[in-house]
mmCIF file of C-alpha atoms in Angstrom:
data_model
loop_
_atom_site.group_PDB
_atom_site.id
_atom_site.type_symbol
_atom_site.label_atom_id
_atom_site.label_comp_id
_atom_site.label_asym_id
_atom_site.label_seq_id
_atom_site.Cartn_x
_atom_site.Cartn_y
_atom_site.Cartn_z
ATOM 1 C CA MET A 1 -92.216 -127.919 1.955
ATOM 2 C CA SER A 2 -94.545 -125.860 3.632
ATOM 3 C CA GLN A 3 -92.973 -122.725 2.163
ATOM 4 C CA TYR A 4 -93.659 -124.020 -1.460
ATOM 5 C CA ARG A 5 -97.363 -125.035 -0.353
ATOM 6 C CA LYS A 6 -98.040 -121.339 0.805
ATOM 7 C CA TYR A 7 -96.442 -119.986 -2.531
ATOM 8 C CA VAL A 8 -98.138 -122.887 -4.421
ATOM 9 C CA LYS A 9 -101.642 -121.066 -2.374
ATOM 10 C CA PHE A 10 -100.362 -117.765 -3.242
ATOM 11 C CA PHE A 11 -100.079 -118.294 -7.085
ATOM 12 C CA LEU A 12 -103.387 -119.874 -6.918
ATOM 13 C CA LEU A 13 -105.016 -117.088 -5.316
ATOM 14 C CA LEU A 14 -103.348 -114.525 -7.887
ATOM 15 C CA ALA A 15 -104.637 -116.450 -10.727
ATOM 16 C CA PHE A 16 -108.518 -116.888 -9.069
ATOM 17 C CA VAL A 17 -108.214 -113.375 -8.718
ATOM 18 C CA GLY A 18 -107.019 -112.168 -12.398
ATOM 19 C CA MET A 19 -109.924 -114.489 -13.794
ATOM 20 C CA SER A 20 -112.427 -112.775 -11.889
ATOM 21 C CA GLY A 21 -111.062 -109.123 -12.837
ATOM 22 C CA CYS A 22 -111.179 -110.337 -16.766
ATOM 23 C CA ALA A 23 -114.379 -111.911 -16.321
ATOM 24 C CA GLU A 24 -115.697 -108.371 -14.622
ATOM 25 C CA LEU A 25 -114.228 -106.348 -17.315
ATOM 26 C CA SER A 26 -115.554 -108.580 -20.341
ATOM 27 C CA GLU A 27 -118.870 -107.963 -18.211
ATOM 28 C CA LEU A 28 -118.022 -104.512 -18.424
ATOM 29 C CA ARG A 29 -116.972 -104.468 -21.961
ATOM 30 C CA ASN A 30 -120.325 -106.098 -23.015
ATOM 31 C CA LEU A 31 -122.710 -103.405 -20.954
ATOM 32 C CA ASN A 32 -120.771 -100.278 -22.073
ATOM 33 C CA ARG A 33 -121.486 -101.980 -25.701
ATOM 34 C CA ARG A 34 -125.361 -102.504 -25.151
ATOM 35 C CA GLN A 35 -125.692 -99.158 -23.766
ATOM 36 C CA ALA A 36 -124.018 -97.522 -26.456
ATOM 37 C CA ILE A 37 -126.389 -99.851 -29.127
ATOM 38 C CA THR A 38 -129.303 -98.049 -26.700
ATOM 39 C CA ILE A 39 -128.237 -94.757 -26.942
ATOM 40 C CA ARG A 40 -127.476 -94.808 -30.266
ATOM 41 C CA ASP A 41 -131.107 -96.027 -31.171
ATOM 42 C CA GLN A 42 -132.253 -93.507 -28.766
ATOM 43 C CA SER A 43 -130.905 -90.263 -30.751
ATOM 44 C CA ASP A 44 -132.183 -92.162 -33.994
ATOM 45 C CA GLU A 45 -135.422 -92.153 -32.492
ATOM 46 C CA ILE A 46 -135.250 -88.576 -31.116
ATOM 47 C CA ALA A 47 -134.248 -87.511 -34.610
ATOM 48 C CA ARG A 48 -137.465 -89.011 -36.350
ATOM 49 C CA LEU A 49 -139.377 -87.730 -33.983
ATOM 50 C CA ASN A 50 -138.217 -84.286 -34.264
ATOM 51 C CA GLY A 51 -138.940 -84.691 -37.800
ATOM 52 C CA GLN A 52 -142.178 -85.410 -37.594
ATOM 53 C CA LEU A 53 -142.718 -82.806 -35.537
ATOM 54 C CA SER A 54 -141.081 -80.376 -37.680
ATOM 55 C CA SER A 55 -143.576 -81.595 -40.660
ATOM 56 C CA LEU A 56 -146.673 -81.175 -38.702
ATOM 57 C CA SER A 57 -145.400 -77.489 -37.864
ATOM 58 C CA ASP A 58 -145.127 -77.084 -40.904
ATOM 59 C CA ARG A 59 -148.640 -78.473 -42.437
ATOM 60 C CA LEU A 60 -150.144 -76.479 -39.560
ATOM 61 C CA LYS A 61 -148.331 -73.356 -40.642
ATOM 62 C CA ALA A 62 -149.502 -73.713 -44.301
ATOM 63 C CA SER A 63 -153.193 -74.731 -43.052
ATOM 64 C CA GLU A 64 -153.611 -71.796 -41.612
ATOM 65 C CA GLU A 65 -152.307 -70.114 -44.305
ATOM 66 C CA GLU A 66 -154.933 -71.784 -46.243
ATOM 67 C CA MET A 67 -157.475 -70.921 -43.918
ATOM 68 C CA ASN A 68 -156.359 -67.086 -44.235
ATOM 69 C CA LYS A 69 -156.738 -67.056 -47.965
ATOM 70 C CA LEU A 70 -160.508 -68.884 -47.687
ATOM 71 C CA ARG A 71 -161.709 -66.032 -44.739
ATOM 72 C CA LYS A 72 -160.434 -63.367 -47.488
ATOM 73 C CA LEU A 73 -162.173 -65.141 -50.647
ATOM 74 C CA ALA A 74 -165.137 -65.425 -48.780
ATOM 75 C CA LYS A 75 -165.207 -62.365 -47.604
ATOM 76 C CA SER A 76 -164.652 -61.139 -51.168
ATOM 77 C CA ILE A 77 -167.748 -62.982 -52.616
ATOM 78 C CA GLY A 78 -169.855 -61.873 -49.495
ATOM 79 C CA GLU A 79 -173.543 -63.665 -50.264
ATOM 80 C CA GLY A 80 -173.028 -65.444 -47.057
ATOM 81 C CA VAL A 81 -170.560 -67.840 -48.096
ATOM 82 C CA THR A 82 -168.285 -69.270 -45.102
ATOM 83 C CA VAL A 83 -165.473 -70.736 -44.711
ATOM 84 C CA ARG A 84 -165.653 -74.550 -42.180
ATOM 85 C CA ASP A 85 -163.090 -76.186 -40.657
ATOM 86 C CA THR A 86 -163.679 -80.142 -41.092
ATOM 87 C CA VAL A 87 -161.893 -82.934 -40.746
ATOM 88 C CA GLU A 88 -160.912 -83.274 -44.457
ATOM 89 C CA GLY A 89 -159.230 -79.862 -44.000
ATOM 90 C CA PRO A 90 -160.725 -76.139 -44.435
ATOM 91 C CA VAL A 91 -163.714 -75.555 -46.352
ATOM 92 C CA LEU A 92 -165.171 -73.031 -48.579
ATOM 93 C CA LEU A 93 -169.293 -73.410 -48.693
ATOM 94 C CA PHE A 94 -171.561 -71.627 -50.783
ATOM 95 C CA PRO A 95 -175.453 -71.728 -49.992
ATOM 96 C CA GLU A 96 -178.111 -73.155 -52.503
ATOM 97 C CA LYS A 97 -179.452 -70.215 -52.866
ATOM 98 C CA VAL A 98 -175.893 -68.411 -54.277
ATOM 99 C CA LEU A 99 -175.864 -70.527 -57.028
ATOM 100 C CA TYR A 100 -179.266 -72.468 -58.209
ATOM 101 C CA ASP A 101 -182.757 -71.980 -57.843
ATOM 102 C CA SER A 102 -184.723 -74.493 -55.863
ATOM 103 C CA GLY A 103 -184.837 -78.103 -57.737
ATOM 104 C CA SER A 104 -182.375 -76.611 -60.686
ATOM 105 C CA ALA A 105 -178.772 -76.593 -61.906
ATOM 106 C CA THR A 106 -178.723 -73.933 -63.560
ATOM 107 C CA ILE A 107 -176.332 -71.408 -62.512
ATOM 108 C CA LYS A 108 -177.743 -68.052 -61.280
ATOM 109 C CA PRO A 109 -175.720 -65.085 -62.396
ATOM 110 C CA SER A 110 -175.340 -64.244 -58.427
ATOM 111 C CA GLY A 111 -173.788 -67.694 -58.619
ATOM 112 C CA GLU A 112 -171.529 -66.848 -61.778
ATOM 113 C CA LYS A 113 -170.378 -63.885 -60.110
ATOM 114 C CA ALA A 114 -168.995 -65.895 -57.195
ATOM 115 C CA LEU A 115 -167.880 -68.503 -59.259
ATOM 116 C CA LYS A 116 -165.443 -66.009 -61.639
ATOM 117 C CA LYS A 117 -163.916 -64.896 -57.894
ATOM 118 C CA MET A 118 -163.440 -68.634 -57.661
ATOM 119 C CA ALA A 119 -161.740 -69.049 -60.730
ATOM 120 C CA ASP A 120 -159.599 -66.075 -60.112
ATOM 121 C CA PHE A 121 -158.613 -67.408 -56.802
ATOM 122 C CA LEU A 122 -157.649 -70.736 -59.166
ATOM 123 C CA LYS A 123 -155.816 -68.844 -61.388
ATOM 124 C CA GLU A 124 -153.734 -66.881 -58.974
ATOM 125 C CA ASN A 125 -152.857 -70.525 -57.577
ATOM 126 C CA PRO A 126 -152.256 -72.806 -60.138
ATOM 127 C CA ARG A 127 -150.879 -75.458 -58.436
ATOM 128 C CA ILE A 128 -154.000 -76.059 -56.516
ATOM 129 C CA ALA A 129 -156.844 -78.746 -58.267
ATOM 130 C CA ILE A 130 -160.329 -79.206 -56.885
ATOM 131 C CA ARG A 131 -163.214 -81.422 -55.946
ATOM 132 C CA ILE A 132 -166.407 -79.632 -56.318
ATOM 133 C CA ASP A 133 -169.388 -81.357 -54.281
ATOM 134 C CA GLY A 134 -172.949 -81.302 -54.414
ATOM 135 C CA HIS A 135 -174.869 -81.576 -51.477
ATOM 136 C CA THR A 136 -179.233 -81.692 -50.465
ATOM 137 C CA ASP A 137 -182.089 -82.048 -48.081
ATOM 138 C CA THR A 138 -183.692 -85.167 -47.615
ATOM 139 C CA ASP A 139 -186.704 -83.209 -49.610
ATOM 140 C CA PRO A 140 -187.538 -85.281 -52.058
ATOM 141 C CA ILE A 141 -187.659 -83.720 -55.572
ATOM 142 C CA LEU A 142 -191.381 -82.139 -56.766
ATOM 143 C CA ARG A 143 -191.345 -79.346 -59.129
ATOM 144 C CA THR A 144 -188.329 -80.671 -61.259
ATOM 145 C CA LYS A 145 -188.403 -84.837 -60.819
ATOM 146 C CA HIS A 146 -188.745 -84.913 -64.365
ATOM 147 C CA LEU A 147 -185.152 -83.843 -64.921
ATOM 148 C CA TRP A 148 -183.671 -85.974 -61.711
ATOM 149 C CA ASP A 149 -184.454 -89.226 -60.182
ATOM 150 C CA SER A 150 -183.185 -88.666 -56.732
ATOM 151 C CA ASN A 151 -181.592 -85.987 -54.779
ATOM 152 C CA HIS A 152 -178.153 -87.955 -55.713
ATOM 153 C CA HIS A 153 -178.667 -86.857 -59.494
ATOM 154 C CA LEU A 154 -179.468 -83.317 -58.883
ATOM 155 C CA SER A 155 -176.389 -82.713 -56.577
ATOM 156 C CA ALA A 156 -174.167 -84.562 -58.822
ATOM 157 C CA ALA A 157 -175.945 -82.213 -61.677
ATOM 158 C CA ARG A 158 -175.356 -79.097 -59.922
ATOM 159 C CA ALA A 159 -171.587 -80.292 -59.310
ATOM 160 C CA LEU A 160 -171.084 -80.627 -63.008
ATOM 161 C CA SER A 161 -172.663 -77.103 -63.768
ATOM 162 C CA VAL A 162 -169.860 -75.799 -61.462
ATOM 163 C CA PHE A 163 -167.289 -78.095 -63.440
ATOM 164 C CA HIS A 164 -168.511 -76.996 -67.017
ATOM 165 C CA PHE A 165 -168.713 -73.023 -65.850
ATOM 166 C CA LEU A 166 -164.933 -73.288 -64.407
ATOM 167 C CA THR A 167 -163.835 -75.230 -67.383
ATOM 168 C CA LYS A 168 -165.715 -73.650 -70.004
ATOM 169 C CA SER A 169 -166.303 -70.197 -69.066
ATOM 170 C CA GLU A 170 -163.202 -69.208 -67.155
ATOM 171 C CA ALA A 171 -160.583 -71.727 -69.094
ATOM 172 C CA ILE A 172 -159.332 -73.252 -65.629
ATOM 173 C CA SER A 173 -157.703 -77.288 -66.898
ATOM 174 C CA GLU A 174 -160.092 -80.046 -66.205
ATOM 175 C CA GLY A 175 -156.902 -81.462 -64.928
ATOM 176 C CA ARG A 176 -157.830 -79.712 -62.041
ATOM 177 C CA ILE A 177 -161.328 -80.677 -61.171
ATOM 178 C CA HIS A 178 -162.667 -83.522 -59.842
ATOM 179 C CA VAL A 179 -166.431 -83.723 -58.763
ATOM 180 C CA ALA A 180 -168.656 -85.931 -56.680
ATOM 181 C CA GLY A 181 -172.921 -85.847 -55.987
ATOM 182 C CA PHE A 182 -173.419 -87.141 -52.426
ATOM 183 C CA GLY A 183 -177.395 -86.267 -52.240
ATOM 184 C CA PRO A 184 -178.628 -85.792 -48.806
ATOM 185 C CA ASN A 185 -175.846 -88.124 -47.223
ATOM 186 C CA ARG A 186 -173.242 -86.142 -46.070
ATOM 187 C CA PRO A 187 -175.558 -83.032 -43.884
ATOM 188 C CA ILE A 188 -174.106 -80.777 -42.106
ATOM 189 C CA ALA A 189 -176.918 -79.874 -40.178
ATOM 190 C CA SER A 190 -180.477 -81.794 -38.785
ATOM 191 C CA ASN A 191 -182.824 -82.560 -41.571
ATOM 192 C CA SER A 192 -185.681 -82.239 -39.177
ATOM 193 C CA THR A 193 -185.675 -78.574 -39.622
ATOM 194 C CA PRO A 194 -186.205 -75.743 -41.883
ATOM 195 C CA SER A 195 -182.744 -73.939 -41.054
ATOM 196 C CA GLY A 196 -181.412 -77.143 -40.754
ATOM 197 C CA LYS A 197 -182.269 -78.099 -44.394
ATOM 198 C CA LYS A 198 -181.254 -74.872 -45.386
ATOM 199 C CA GLU A 199 -177.546 -75.350 -44.264
ATOM 200 C CA ASN A 200 -177.566 -78.907 -46.063
ATOM 201 C CA ARG A 201 -178.433 -77.533 -49.280
ATOM 202 C CA ARG A 202 -174.862 -76.587 -50.303
ATOM 203 C CA GLY A 203 -171.471 -76.709 -52.750
ATOM 204 C CA GLY A 204 -168.088 -76.907 -51.381
ATOM 205 C CA ILE A 205 -164.629 -77.140 -52.768
ATOM 206 C CA PHE A 206 -161.159 -79.039 -51.906
ATOM 207 C CA ASN A 207 -157.621 -78.156 -51.815
ATOM 208 C CA ILE A 208 -155.944 -81.568 -51.338
ATOM 209 C CA ASN A 209 -152.888 -80.473 -51.367
ATOM 210 C CA GLY A 210 -152.522 -81.314 -47.844
ATOM 211 C CA SER A 211 -155.393 -79.400 -46.835
ATOM 212 C CA CYS A 212 -158.759 -78.716 -48.302
ATOM 213 C CA PHE A 213 -161.576 -75.655 -49.407
ATOM 214 C CA VAL A 214 -164.963 -76.025 -50.083
ATOM 215 C CA ALA A 215 -166.831 -73.752 -52.492
ATOM 216 C CA SER A 216 -170.463 -73.770 -54.081
ATOM 217 C CA GLU A 217 -171.279 -77.357 -54.491
ATOM 218 C CA GLY A 218 -167.715 -78.393 -54.468
ATOM 219 C CA ASN A 219 -164.007 -78.873 -53.251
ATOM 220 C CA PHE A 220 -160.376 -78.496 -54.025
ATOM 221 C CA ILE A 221 -158.407 -81.150 -54.916
ATOM 222 C CA ASN A 222 -155.166 -81.679 -55.296
ATOM 223 C CA ASP A 223 -152.024 -80.895 -58.595
ATOM 224 C CA ARG A 224 -152.154 -85.130 -59.415
ATOM 225 C CA ALA A 225 -156.442 -85.035 -59.228
ATOM 226 C CA ARG A 226 -157.871 -86.082 -62.576
ATOM 227 C CA THR A 227 -161.270 -84.968 -63.954
ATOM 228 C CA GLY A 228 -163.972 -87.511 -62.865
ATOM 229 C CA VAL A 229 -167.533 -87.936 -61.648
ATOM 230 C CA GLU A 230 -168.032 -89.600 -58.121
ATOM 231 C CA GLY A 231 -170.930 -90.261 -56.185
ATOM 232 C CA ALA A 232 -174.211 -91.979 -56.941
ATOM 233 C CA ALA A 233 -175.402 -90.234 -59.931
ATOM 234 C CA GLY A 234 -172.533 -89.602 -61.964
ATOM 235 C CA ARG A 235 -172.808 -90.736 -65.076
ATOM 236 C CA ASP A 236 -176.856 -90.314 -65.130
ATOM 237 C CA THR A 237 -176.519 -86.704 -64.013
ATOM 238 C CA GLY A 238 -173.789 -86.268 -67.070
ATOM 239 C CA ARG A 239 -176.294 -87.326 -69.803
ATOM 240 C CA ASN A 240 -179.515 -85.806 -67.805
ATOM 241 C CA ILE A 241 -177.230 -82.013 -68.139
ATOM 242 C CA ARG A 242 -176.890 -83.330 -71.676
ATOM 243 C CA ARG A 243 -179.837 -84.101 -72.391
ATOM 244 C CA ASN A 244 -181.887 -81.284 -70.611
ATOM 245 C CA GLY A 245 -179.485 -78.500 -70.699
ATOM 246 C CA ARG A 246 -180.676 -75.514 -69.121
ATOM 247 C CA GLU A 247 -183.687 -75.790 -67.140
#
């Protein structure tokens, strides 16, 4: 009987050890399964981040190429035209004196010459669409106040003048161009000094296929851009231009 009890205890011990081993094995399998899922998720995340990094690298390269194109264009135009890197992208800036007389939206001969080079650039890059922006300083309009109700009207009229020159004289498709007049609302320098006001009387052109260029009162936009007038004085300014013609 004593021997029998020993056998029973022995078999019970074996059963307990076996059950413990099965539980540990099951736990190990579950742990391995969770780790495999974690590794797979981490691999997917790494692949996603690598894709984003590659995309950012491509965009940076494209932006640098556009900056180089704009520097070359600015150099060929001369006349104090510069390239500026902004939060919206690289921008080509035209001083007011290149395009207009004070208080006027009529493009000067020097402005037409500069815009012809701008048009040549657009013809060489047919996938680029643009937005033409008009900007002024804070000084009230005096000499031509009978034409413009405000600086917003003047800035929008100037942008529209560039639009009409590019589309009518240079046959650039209207579907590639937006216009906007911001008046004094987007200064790039202080309006408390004559030199700052001079900088703020400008224009720009933006390429919105990824980055931006700016030229004369304007900015370049993307291929899907539709022609339109943005800013505080768009419609009224359009009527002003049609009513007054050349100043």
